[in-house]
JSON list of C-alpha atoms in Angstrom, two decimals:
[
{"chain": "A", "resi": 1, "resn": "MET", "atom": "CA", "xyz": [-110.06, 78.24, -37.00]},
{"chain": "A", "resi": 2, "resn": "ALA", "atom": "CA", "xyz": [-113.00, 79.35, -34.86]},
{"chain": "A", "resi": 3, "resn": "THR", "atom": "CA", "xyz": [-112.37, 79.86, -31.18]},
{"chain": "A", "resi": 4, "resn": "GLY", "atom": "CA", "xyz": [-114.70, 80.12, -28.20]},
{"chain": "A", "resi": 5, "resn": "VAL", "atom": "CA", "xyz": [-114.69, 82.23, -25.07]},
{"chain": "A", "resi": 6, "resn": "LEU", "atom": "CA", "xyz": [-112.57, 79.63, -23.28]},
{"chain": "A", "resi": 7, "resn": "ASP", "atom": "CA", "xyz": [-109.75, 80.35, -25.72]},
{"chain": "A", "resi": 8, "resn": "LEU", "atom": "CA", "xyz": [-109.60, 83.98, -24.60]},
{"chain": "A", "resi": 9, "resn": "ALA", "atom": "CA", "xyz": [-106.92, 85.28, -22.30]},
{"chain": "A", "resi": 10, "resn": "VAL", "atom": "CA", "xyz": [-108.18, 86.11, -18.81]},
{"chain": "A", "resi": 11, "resn": "HIS", "atom": "CA", "xyz": [-107.94, 89.84, -19.55]},
{"chain": "A", "resi": 12, "resn": "ASP", "atom": "CA", "xyz": [-109.91, 89.47, -22.78]},
{"chain": "A", "resi": 13, "resn": "PHE", "atom": "CA", "xyz": [-112.60, 87.33, -21.17]},
{"chain": "A", "resi": 14, "resn": "SER", "atom": "CA", "xyz": [-113.01, 89.92, -18.44]},
{"chain": "A", "resi": 15, "resn": "ALA", "atom": "CA", "xyz": [-113.23, 92.67, -21.05]},
{"chain": "A", "resi": 16, "resn": "GLN", "atom": "CA", "xyz": [-115.92, 90.78, -22.95]},
{"chain": "A", "resi": 17, "resn": "LEU", "atom": "CA", "xyz": [-117.93, 90.34, -19.76]},
{"chain": "A", "resi": 18, "resn": "ALA", "atom": "CA", "xyz": [-117.73, 94.08, -19.21]},
{"chain": "A", "resi": 19, "resn": "ALA", "atom": "CA", "xyz": [-118.64, 94.96, -22.80]},
{"chain": "A", "resi": 20, "resn": "LYS", "atom": "CA", "xyz": [-122.03, 96.10, -24.05]},
{"chain": "A", "resi": 21, "resn": "GLN", "atom": "CA", "xyz": [-122.92, 92.70, -25.49]},
{"chain": "A", "resi": 22, "resn": "PRO", "atom": "CA", "xyz": [-125.15, 89.87, -24.27]},
{"chain": "A", "resi": 23, "resn": "THR", "atom": "CA", "xyz": [-122.54, 87.12, -24.12]},
{"chain": "A", "resi": 24, "resn": "PRO", "atom": "CA", "xyz": [-120.58, 85.98, -22.28]},
{"chain": "A", "resi": 25, "resn": "GLY", "atom": "CA", "xyz": [-122.71, 86.86, -19.28]},
{"chain": "A", "resi": 26, "resn": "GLY", "atom": "CA", "xyz": [-123.50, 85.75, -15.77]},
{"chain": "A", "resi": 27, "resn": "GLY", "atom": "CA", "xyz": [-124.17, 82.14, -16.70]},
{"chain": "A", "resi": 28, "resn": "SER", "atom": "CA", "xyz": [-120.78, 81.72, -18.33]},
{"chain": "A", "resi": 29, "resn": "ALA", "atom": "CA", "xyz": [-119.09, 83.52, -15.46]},
{"chain": "A", "resi": 30, "resn": "ALA", "atom": "CA", "xyz": [-120.74, 81.18, -12.95]},
{"chain": "A", "resi": 31, "resn": "ALA", "atom": "CA", "xyz": [-119.61, 78.10, -14.87]},
{"chain": "A", "resi": 32, "resn": "LEU", "atom": "CA", "xyz": [-116.06, 79.43, -15.10]},
{"chain": "A", "resi": 33, "resn": "VAL", "atom": "CA", "xyz": [-115.95, 80.17, -11.39]},
{"chain": "A", "resi": 34, "resn": "GLY", "atom": "CA", "xyz": [-117.06, 76.60, -10.76]},
{"chain": "A", "resi": 35, "resn": "ALA", "atom": "CA", "xyz": [-114.32, 75.29, -13.03]},
{"chain": "A", "resi": 36, "resn": "LEU", "atom": "CA", "xyz": [-111.74, 77.34, -11.12]},
{"chain": "A", "resi": 37, "resn": "GLY", "atom": "CA", "xyz": [-113.01, 75.86, -7.87]},
{"chain": "A", "resi": 38, "resn": "ALA", "atom": "CA", "xyz": [-112.64, 72.37, -9.30]},
{"chain": "A", "resi": 39, "resn": "ALA", "atom": "CA", "xyz": [-109.09, 73.18, -10.40]},
{"chain": "A", "resi": 40, "resn": "LEU", "atom": "CA", "xyz": [-108.16, 74.16, -6.86]},
{"chain": "A", "resi": 41, "resn": "VAL", "atom": "CA", "xyz": [-109.58, 70.92, -5.47]},
{"chain": "A", "resi": 42, "resn": "SER", "atom": "CA", "xyz": [-107.57, 68.99, -8.04]},
{"chain": "A", "resi": 43, "resn": "MET", "atom": "CA", "xyz": [-104.39, 70.82, -7.09]},
{"chain": "A", "resi": 44, "resn": "VAL", "atom": "CA", "xyz": [-104.82, 69.97, -3.41]},
{"chain": "A", "resi": 45, "resn": "CYS", "atom": "CA", "xyz": [-105.34, 66.31, -4.28]},
{"chain": "A", "resi": 46, "resn": "ARG", "atom": "CA", "xyz": [-102.29, 66.23, -6.55]},
{"chain": "A", "resi": 47, "resn": "TYR", "atom": "CA", "xyz": [-100.15, 67.45, -3.66]},
{"chain": "A", "resi": 48, "resn": "THR", "atom": "CA", "xyz": [-101.63, 64.67, -1.53]},
{"chain": "A", "resi": 49, "resn": "VAL", "atom": "CA", "xyz": [-101.65, 61.50, -3.65]},
{"chain": "A", "resi": 50, "resn": "GLY", "atom": "CA", "xyz": [-98.50, 59.47, -3.97]},
{"chain": "A", "resi": 51, "resn": "ARG", "atom": "CA", "xyz": [-96.99, 60.76, -0.74]},
{"chain": "A", "resi": 52, "resn": "GLU", "atom": "CA", "xyz": [-96.19, 58.28, 2.02]},
{"chain": "A", "resi": 53, "resn": "ARG", "atom": "CA", "xyz": [-97.20, 60.77, 4.69]},
{"chain": "A", "resi": 54, "resn": "TYR", "atom": "CA", "xyz": [-100.76, 60.75, 3.36]},
{"chain": "A", "resi": 55, "resn": "ALA", "atom": "CA", "xyz": [-100.96, 57.06, 2.45]},
{"chain": "A", "resi": 56, "resn": "ASP", "atom": "CA", "xyz": [-103.99, 56.54, 4.70]},
{"chain": "A", "resi": 57, "resn": "VAL", "atom": "CA", "xyz": [-106.08, 58.89, 2.52]},
{"chain": "A", "resi": 58, "resn": "GLU", "atom": "CA", "xyz": [-104.56, 57.91, -0.82]},
{"chain": "A", "resi": 59, "resn": "GLU", "atom": "CA", "xyz": [-107.64, 56.12, -2.14]},
{"chain": "A", "resi": 60, "resn": "ALA", "atom": "CA", "xyz": [-110.01, 58.90, -1.11]},
{"chain": "A", "resi": 61, "resn": "ALA", "atom": "CA", "xyz": [-107.76, 61.62, -2.51]},
{"chain": "A", "resi": 62, "resn": "GLN", "atom": "CA", "xyz": [-107.48, 59.77, -5.82]},
{"chain": "A", "resi": 63, "resn": "ARG", "atom": "CA", "xyz": [-111.26, 59.49, -6.02]},
{"chain": "A", "resi": 64, "resn": "VAL", "atom": "CA", "xyz": [-111.75, 63.18, -5.28]},
{"chain": "A", "resi": 65, "resn": "LEU", "atom": "CA", "xyz": [-109.11, 64.10, -7.85]},
{"chain": "A", "resi": 66, "resn": "VAL", "atom": "CA", "xyz": [-110.68, 62.04, -10.63]},
{"chain": "A", "resi": 67, "resn": "ARG", "atom": "CA", "xyz": [-114.15, 63.45, -10.04]},
{"chain": "A", "resi": 68, "resn": "ALA", "atom": "CA", "xyz": [-112.93, 67.04, -9.58]},
{"chain": "A", "resi": 69, "resn": "GLU", "atom": "CA", "xyz": [-111.19, 66.84, -12.95]},
{"chain": "A", "resi": 70, "resn": "GLU", "atom": "CA", "xyz": [-114.32, 65.49, -14.59]},
{"chain": "A", "resi": 71, "resn": "LEU", "atom": "CA", "xyz": [-116.33, 68.35, -13.12]},
{"chain": "A", "resi": 72, "resn": "ARG", "atom": "CA", "xyz": [-113.72, 70.90, -14.19]},
{"chain": "A", "resi": 73, "resn": "VAL", "atom": "CA", "xyz": [-114.03, 69.77, -17.82]},
{"chain": "A", "resi": 74, "resn": "GLU", "atom": "CA", "xyz": [-117.83, 69.71, -17.68]},
{"chain": "A", "resi": 75, "resn": "LEU", "atom": "CA", "xyz": [-117.99, 73.18, -16.16]},
{"chain": "A", "resi": 76, "resn": "GLU", "atom": "CA", "xyz": [-115.63, 74.54, -18.78]},
{"chain": "A", "resi": 77, "resn": "GLN", "atom": "CA", "xyz": [-117.91, 73.11, -21.44]},
{"chain": "A", "resi": 78, "resn": "ALA", "atom": "CA", "xyz": [-120.83, 74.82, -19.74]},
{"chain": "A", "resi": 79, "resn": "VAL", "atom": "CA", "xyz": [-119.12, 78.20, -20.22]},
{"chain": "A", "resi": 80, "resn": "GLU", "atom": "CA", "xyz": [-119.48, 77.74, -23.98]},
{"chain": "A", "resi": 81, "resn": "ALA", "atom": "CA", "xyz": [-122.89, 76.07, -23.68]},
{"chain": "A", "resi": 82, "resn": "ASP", "atom": "CA", "xyz": [-124.28, 79.09, -21.85]},
{"chain": "A", "resi": 83, "resn": "VAL", "atom": "CA", "xyz": [-123.06, 81.41, -24.61]},
{"chain": "A", "resi": 84, "resn": "ALA", "atom": "CA", "xyz": [-124.71, 79.18, -27.21]},
{"chain": "A", "resi": 85, "resn": "ALA", "atom": "CA", "xyz": [-127.99, 78.96, -25.28]},
{"chain": "A", "resi": 86, "resn": "TYR", "atom": "CA", "xyz": [-128.32, 82.69, -24.86]},
{"chain": "A", "resi": 87, "resn": "GLY", "atom": "CA", "xyz": [-127.31, 83.22, -28.47]},
{"chain": "A", "resi": 88, "resn": "SER", "atom": "CA", "xyz": [-130.22, 81.03, -29.54]},
{"chain": "A", "resi": 89, "resn": "TYR", "atom": "CA", "xyz": [-132.60, 83.01, -27.35]},
{"chain": "A", "resi": 90, "resn": "SER", "atom": "CA", "xyz": [-131.32, 86.31, -28.72]},
{"chain": "A", "resi": 91, "resn": "ARG", "atom": "CA", "xyz": [-131.78, 85.09, -32.29]},
{"chain": "A", "resi": 92, "resn": "ALA", "atom": "CA", "xyz": [-135.29, 83.90, -31.52]},
{"chain": "A", "resi": 93, "resn": "GLN", "atom": "CA", "xyz": [-136.17, 87.33, -30.16]},
{"chain": "A", "resi": 94, "resn": "SER", "atom": "CA", "xyz": [-135.16, 88.82, -33.51]},
{"chain": "A", "resi": 95, "resn": "MET", "atom": "CA", "xyz": [-137.43, 86.55, -35.54]},
{"chain": "A", "resi": 96, "resn": "PRO", "atom": "CA", "xyz": [-140.31, 88.23, -37.43]},
{"chain": "A", "resi": 97, "resn": "ARG", "atom": "CA", "xyz": [-143.74, 88.30, -35.80]},
{"chain": "A", "resi": 98, "resn": "GLU", "atom": "CA", "xyz": [-146.00, 90.07, -38.26]},
{"chain": "A", "resi": 99, "resn": "THR", "atom": "CA", "xyz": [-148.29, 87.12, -38.93]},
{"chain": "A", "resi": 100, "resn": "ASP", "atom": "CA", "xyz": [-149.81, 84.44, -36.73]},
{"chain": "A", "resi": 101, "resn": "ALA", "atom": "CA", "xyz": [-147.52, 81.87, -38.30]},
{"chain": "A", "resi": 102, "resn": "GLU", "atom": "CA", "xyz": [-144.45, 84.01, -37.64]},
{"chain": "A", "resi": 103, "resn": "GLN", "atom": "CA", "xyz": [-145.54, 84.63, -34.07]},
{"chain": "A", "resi": 104, "resn": "GLY", "atom": "CA", "xyz": [-146.03, 80.90, -33.54]},
{"chain": "A", "resi": 105, "resn": "ALA", "atom": "CA", "xyz": [-142.62, 80.07, -34.95]},
{"chain": "A", "resi": 106, "resn": "ARG", "atom": "CA", "xyz": [-140.98, 82.79, -32.88]},
{"chain": "A", "resi": 107, "resn": "ASN", "atom": "CA", "xyz": [-142.64, 81.65, -29.67]},
{"chain": "A", "resi": 108, "resn": "ALA", "atom": "CA", "xyz": [-141.65, 78.03, -30.30]},
{"chain": "A", "resi": 109, "resn": "ALA", "atom": "CA", "xyz": [-138.05, 79.07, -30.90]},
{"chain": "A", "resi": 110, "resn": "LEU", "atom": "CA", "xyz": [-138.06, 81.23, -27.76]},
{"chain": "A", "resi": 111, "resn": "GLN", "atom": "CA", "xyz": [-139.38, 78.36, -25.65]},
{"chain": "A", "resi": 112, "resn": "THR", "atom": "CA", "xyz": [-136.79, 75.95, -27.02]},
{"chain": "A", "resi": 113, "resn": "ALA", "atom": "CA", "xyz": [-134.00, 78.42, -26.31]},
{"chain": "A", "resi": 114, "resn": "LEU", "atom": "CA", "xyz": [-135.42, 79.25, -22.88]},
{"chain": "A", "resi": 115, "resn": "ARG", "atom": "CA", "xyz": [-135.52, 75.58, -21.96]},
{"chain": "A", "resi": 116, "resn": "GLU", "atom": "CA", "xyz": [-131.85, 75.22, -22.93]},
{"chain": "A", "resi": 117, "resn": "SER", "atom": "CA", "xyz": [-131.03, 78.44, -21.09]},
{"chain": "A", "resi": 118, "resn": "THR", "atom": "CA", "xyz": [-132.54, 76.78, -18.01]},
{"chain": "A", "resi": 119, "resn": "SER", "atom": "CA", "xyz": [-130.91, 73.38, -18.49]},
{"chain": "A", "resi": 120, "resn": "VAL", "atom": "CA", "xyz": [-127.37, 74.73, -18.75]},
{"chain": "A", "resi": 121, "resn": "PRO", "atom": "CA", "xyz": [-127.27, 76.65, -15.44]},
{"chain": "A", "resi": 122, "resn": "LEU", "atom": "CA", "xyz": [-129.24, 73.86, -13.77]},
{"chain": "A", "resi": 123, "resn": "GLY", "atom": "CA", "xyz": [-126.45, 71.48, -14.73]},
{"chain": "A", "resi": 124, "resn": "VAL", "atom": "CA", "xyz": [-123.87, 73.97, -13.49]},
{"chain": "A", "resi": 125, "resn": "ALA", "atom": "CA", "xyz": [-125.64, 74.25, -10.14]},
{"chain": "A", "resi": 126, "resn": "GLU", "atom": "CA", "xyz": [-125.79, 70.47, -9.73]},
{"chain": "A", "resi": 127, "resn": "ARG", "atom": "CA", "xyz": [-122.13, 70.03, -10.62]},
{"chain": "A", "resi": 128, "resn": "CYS", "atom": "CA", "xyz": [-121.12, 72.77, -8.22]},
{"chain": "A", "resi": 129, "resn": "THR", "atom": "CA", "xyz": [-123.18, 71.16, -5.47]},
{"chain": "A", "resi": 130, "resn": "GLU", "atom": "CA", "xyz": [-121.15, 67.99, -5.90]},
{"chain": "A", "resi": 131, "resn": "LEU", "atom": "CA", "xyz": [-117.95, 70.00, -6.20]},
{"chain": "A", "resi": 132, "resn": "LEU", "atom": "CA", "xyz": [-118.67, 71.72, -2.91]},
{"chain": "A", "resi": 133, "resn": "GLU", "atom": "CA", "xyz": [-118.84, 68.33, -1.22]},
{"chain": "A", "resi": 134, "resn": "LEU", "atom": "CA", "xyz": [-115.55, 67.30, -2.82]},
{"chain": "A", "resi": 135, "resn": "ALA", "atom": "CA", "xyz": [-113.90, 70.56, -1.74]},
{"chain": "A", "resi": 136, "resn": "VAL", "atom": "CA", "xyz": [-114.90, 69.92, 1.85]},
{"chain": "A", "resi": 137, "resn": "GLU", "atom": "CA", "xyz": [-113.46, 66.42, 1.67]},
{"chain": "A", "resi": 138, "resn": "ALA", "atom": "CA", "xyz": [-110.23, 67.76, 0.18]},
{"chain": "A", "resi": 139, "resn": "ALA", "atom": "CA", "xyz": [-109.98, 70.27, 3.03]},
{"chain": "A", "resi": 140, "resn": "GLU", "atom": "CA", "xyz": [-110.47, 67.52, 5.59]},
{"chain": "A", "resi": 141, "resn": "ILE", "atom": "CA", "xyz": [-108.05, 64.94, 4.18]},
{"chain": "A", "resi": 142, "resn": "GLY", "atom": "CA", "xyz": [-105.71, 66.80, 1.86]},
{"chain": "A", "resi": 143, "resn": "ASN", "atom": "CA", "xyz": [-102.15, 67.99, 2.32]},
{"chain": "A", "resi": 144, "resn": "PRO", "atom": "CA", "xyz": [-102.48, 70.45, 5.24]},
{"chain": "A", "resi": 145, "resn": "PHE", "atom": "CA", "xyz": [-100.15, 72.92, 3.56]},
{"chain": "A", "resi": 146, "resn": "LEU", "atom": "CA", "xyz": [-102.74, 73.45, 0.81]},
{"chain": "A", "resi": 147, "resn": "ILE", "atom": "CA", "xyz": [-106.06, 72.97, 2.51]},
{"chain": "A", "resi": 148, "resn": "SER", "atom": "CA", "xyz": [-106.80, 76.68, 2.39]},
{"chain": "A", "resi": 149, "resn": "ASP", "atom": "CA", "xyz": [-106.94, 76.24, -1.39]},
{"chain": "A", "resi": 150, "resn": "ALA", "atom": "CA", "xyz": [-109.58, 73.56, -0.91]},
{"chain": "A", "resi": 151, "resn": "ALA", "atom": "CA", "xyz": [-111.57, 75.98, 1.25]},
{"chain": "A", "resi": 152, "resn": "VAL", "atom": "CA", "xyz": [-111.29, 78.62, -1.48]},
{"chain": "A", "resi": 153, "resn": "GLY", "atom": "CA", "xyz": [-112.53, 75.96, -3.90]},
{"chain": "A", "resi": 154, "resn": "ALA", "atom": "CA", "xyz": [-115.52, 75.42, -1.63]},
{"chain": "A", "resi": 155, "resn": "GLU", "atom": "CA", "xyz": [-116.28, 79.15, -1.60]},
{"chain": "A", "resi": 156, "resn": "LEU", "atom": "CA", "xyz": [-116.05, 79.31, -5.39]},
{"chain": "A", "resi": 157, "resn": "ALA", "atom": "CA", "xyz": [-118.26, 76.25, -5.81]},
{"chain": "A", "resi": 158, "resn": "ALA", "atom": "CA", "xyz": [-120.87, 77.75, -3.49]},
{"chain": "A", "resi": 159, "resn": "ALA", "atom": "CA", "xyz": [-120.81, 81.09, -5.30]},
{"chain": "A", "resi": 160, "resn": "ALA", "atom": "CA", "xyz": [-121.08, 79.41, -8.70]},
{"chain": "A", "resi": 161, "resn": "ARG", "atom": "CA", "xyz": [-123.96, 77.23, -7.53]},
{"chain": "A", "resi": 162, "resn": "ALA", "atom": "CA", "xyz": [-125.88, 80.18, -6.12]},
{"chain": "A", "resi": 163, "resn": "SER", "atom": "CA", "xyz": [-125.25, 82.24, -9.25]},
{"chain": "A", "resi": 164, "resn": "ALA", "atom": "CA", "xyz": [-126.41, 79.46, -11.56]},
{"chain": "A", "resi": 165, "resn": "GLU", "atom": "CA", "xyz": [-129.50, 78.98, -9.39]},
{"chain": "A", "resi": 166, "resn": "LEU", "atom": "CA", "xyz": [-130.40, 82.65, -9.92]},
{"chain": "A", "resi": 167, "resn": "ASN", "atom": "CA", "xyz": [-130.44, 82.10, -13.68]},
{"chain": "A", "resi": 168, "resn": "VAL", "atom": "CA", "xyz": [-132.55, 78.97, -13.37]},
{"chain": "A", "resi": 169, "resn": "ARG", "atom": "CA", "xyz": [-135.15, 80.68, -11.19]},
{"chain": "A", "resi": 170, "resn": "LEU", "atom": "CA", "xyz": [-135.34, 83.60, -13.59]},
{"chain": "A", "resi": 171, "resn": "ASN", "atom": "CA", "xyz": [-135.73, 81.44, -16.69]},
{"chain": "A", "resi": 172, "resn": "VAL", "atom": "CA", "xyz": [-138.31, 78.98, -15.38]},
{"chain": "A", "resi": 173, "resn": "GLY", "atom": "CA", "xyz": [-140.69, 81.88, -14.92]},
{"chain": "A", "resi": 174, "resn": "GLY", "atom": "CA", "xyz": [-140.97, 82.24, -18.70]},
{"chain": "A", "resi": 175, "resn": "LEU", "atom": "CA", "xyz": [-141.38, 78.56, -19.49]},
{"chain": "A", "resi": 176, "resn": "GLU", "atom": "CA", "xyz": [-144.69, 77.32, -20.85]},
{"chain": "A", "resi": 177, "resn": "ASP", "atom": "CA", "xyz": [-143.70, 73.72, -20.14]},
{"chain": "A", "resi": 178, "resn": "GLU", "atom": "CA", "xyz": [-144.91, 73.58, -16.55]},
{"chain": "A", "resi": 179, "resn": "ALA", "atom": "CA", "xyz": [-143.74, 70.00, -16.05]},
{"chain": "A", "resi": 180, "resn": "PHE", "atom": "CA", "xyz": [-140.17, 70.94, -16.95]},
{"chain": "A", "resi": 181, "resn": "ALA", "atom": "CA", "xyz": [-140.38, 74.10, -14.85]},
{"chain": "A", "resi": 182, "resn": "ASP", "atom": "CA", "xyz": [-141.61, 72.13, -11.82]},
{"chain": "A", "resi": 183, "resn": "GLU", "atom": "CA", "xyz": [-138.89, 69.52, -12.32]},
{"chain": "A", "resi": 184, "resn": "SER", "atom": "CA", "xyz": [-136.26, 72.25, -12.45]},
{"chain": "A", "resi": 185, "resn": "ARG", "atom": "CA", "xyz": [-137.53, 73.81, -9.23]},
{"chain": "A", "resi": 186, "resn": "ALA", "atom": "CA", "xyz": [-137.56, 70.41, -7.54]},
{"chain": "A", "resi": 187, "resn": "ARG", "atom": "CA", "xyz": [-133.94, 69.83, -8.53]},
{"chain": "A", "resi": 188, "resn": "LEU", "atom": "CA", "xyz": [-133.02, 73.21, -7.06]},
{"chain": "A", "resi": 189, "resn": "GLN", "atom": "CA", "xyz": [-134.77, 72.30, -3.81]},
{"chain": "A", "resi": 190, "resn": "ALA", "atom": "CA", "xyz": [-132.85, 69.03, -3.66]},
{"chain": "A", "resi": 191, "resn": "MET", "atom": "CA", "xyz": [-129.59, 70.92, -4.08]},
{"chain": "A", "resi": 192, "resn": "ASP", "atom": "CA", "xyz": [-130.50, 73.43, -1.38]},
{"chain": "A", "resi": 193, "resn": "ALA", "atom": "CA", "xyz": [-131.18, 70.60, 1.04]},
{"chain": "A", "resi": 194, "resn": "ARG", "atom": "CA", "xyz": [-127.93, 68.90, 0.08]},
{"chain": "A", "resi": 195, "resn": "VAL", "atom": "CA", "xyz": [-125.65, 71.88, 0.77]},
{"chain": "A", "resi": 196, "resn": "GLY", "atom": "CA", "xyz": [-127.52, 73.11, 3.84]},
{"chain": "A", "resi": 197, "resn": "GLY", "atom": "CA", "xyz": [-127.08, 76.80, 3.13]},
{"chain": "A", "resi": 198, "resn": "ARG", "atom": "CA", "xyz": [-123.54, 77.76, 4.14]},
{"chain": "A", "resi": 199, "resn": "GLU", "atom": "CA", "xyz": [-123.04, 74.60, 6.20]},
{"chain": "A", "resi": 200, "resn": "LEU", "atom": "CA", "xyz": [-120.59, 72.89, 3.84]},
{"chain": "A", "resi": 201, "resn": "VAL", "atom": "CA", "xyz": [-118.57, 76.05, 3.20]},
{"chain": "A", "resi": 202, "resn": "GLU", "atom": "CA", "xyz": [-118.25, 76.63, 6.93]},
{"chain": "A", "resi": 203, "resn": "ARG", "atom": "CA", "xyz": [-117.24, 73.00, 7.40]},
{"chain": "A", "resi": 204, "resn": "ALA", "atom": "CA", "xyz": [-114.36, 73.51, 4.95]},
{"chain": "A", "resi": 205, "resn": "ALA", "atom": "CA", "xyz": [-113.30, 76.64, 6.83]},
{"chain": "A", "resi": 206, "resn": "ARG", "atom": "CA", "xyz": [-113.37, 74.73, 10.12]},
{"chain": "A", "resi": 207, "resn": "ALA", "atom": "CA", "xyz": [-111.17, 72.03, 8.63]},
{"chain": "A", "resi": 208, "resn": "VAL", "atom": "CA", "xyz": [-108.60, 74.65, 7.72]},
{"chain": "A", "resi": 209, "resn": "ALA", "atom": "CA", "xyz": [-108.69, 76.18, 11.18]},
{"chain": "A", "resi": 210, "resn": "GLU", "atom": "CA", "xyz": [-108.44, 72.82, 12.93]},
{"chain": "A", "resi": 211, "resn": "ARG", "atom": "CA", "xyz": [-105.68, 71.43, 10.72]},
{"chain": "A", "resi": 212, "resn": "ALA", "atom": "CA", "xyz": [-103.55, 74.55, 10.40]},
{"chain": "A", "resi": 213, "resn": "GLY", "atom": "CA", "xyz": [-99.99, 73.67, 11.26]},
{"chain": "A", "resi": 214, "resn": "ALA", "atom": "CA", "xyz": [-100.73, 69.94, 11.25]}
]
């Protein structure tokens, strides 16, 4: 039975990242970091819901939990999707290019793979933008004994978003489809405006400081 990188032990995944091989690489690492951030947000919510002491935030905590779990699954899927996208690009690079026809076929395959290699991290960045907002909310309303975990989740989400954005900005430079490239850049700008630089991460940290010992 075939297995993917998500089936690897943590040690083995780390070793594969360090190996002299193209995948898994930075895109997969970014998606995995985002998934870990989502897992922390979920944990905080699970220690909050169903407890009488936090009944006033029950509905909000349930909502955050459901969405954080959805994002965790989607980000885990993106780990594998990034491996597949780069694999397609690597295979396209190896295609023959002796004739005009071969060059045309190779370029078309490269552009298709490059578009996918842009779409995957773009999706990761957007999911991590939303996750960052959820992490802040978890820090502000969650069980105060675990809110530092929510703040860590916010830091991970921010790091994953920024890392995925790096890949997007690199890949759009090679796209011949200017409309798609412009759309991708516009989506990045929307995300940048949404997170406000480090504003949301710092808000999560403030929540921890203010609620410590609550």
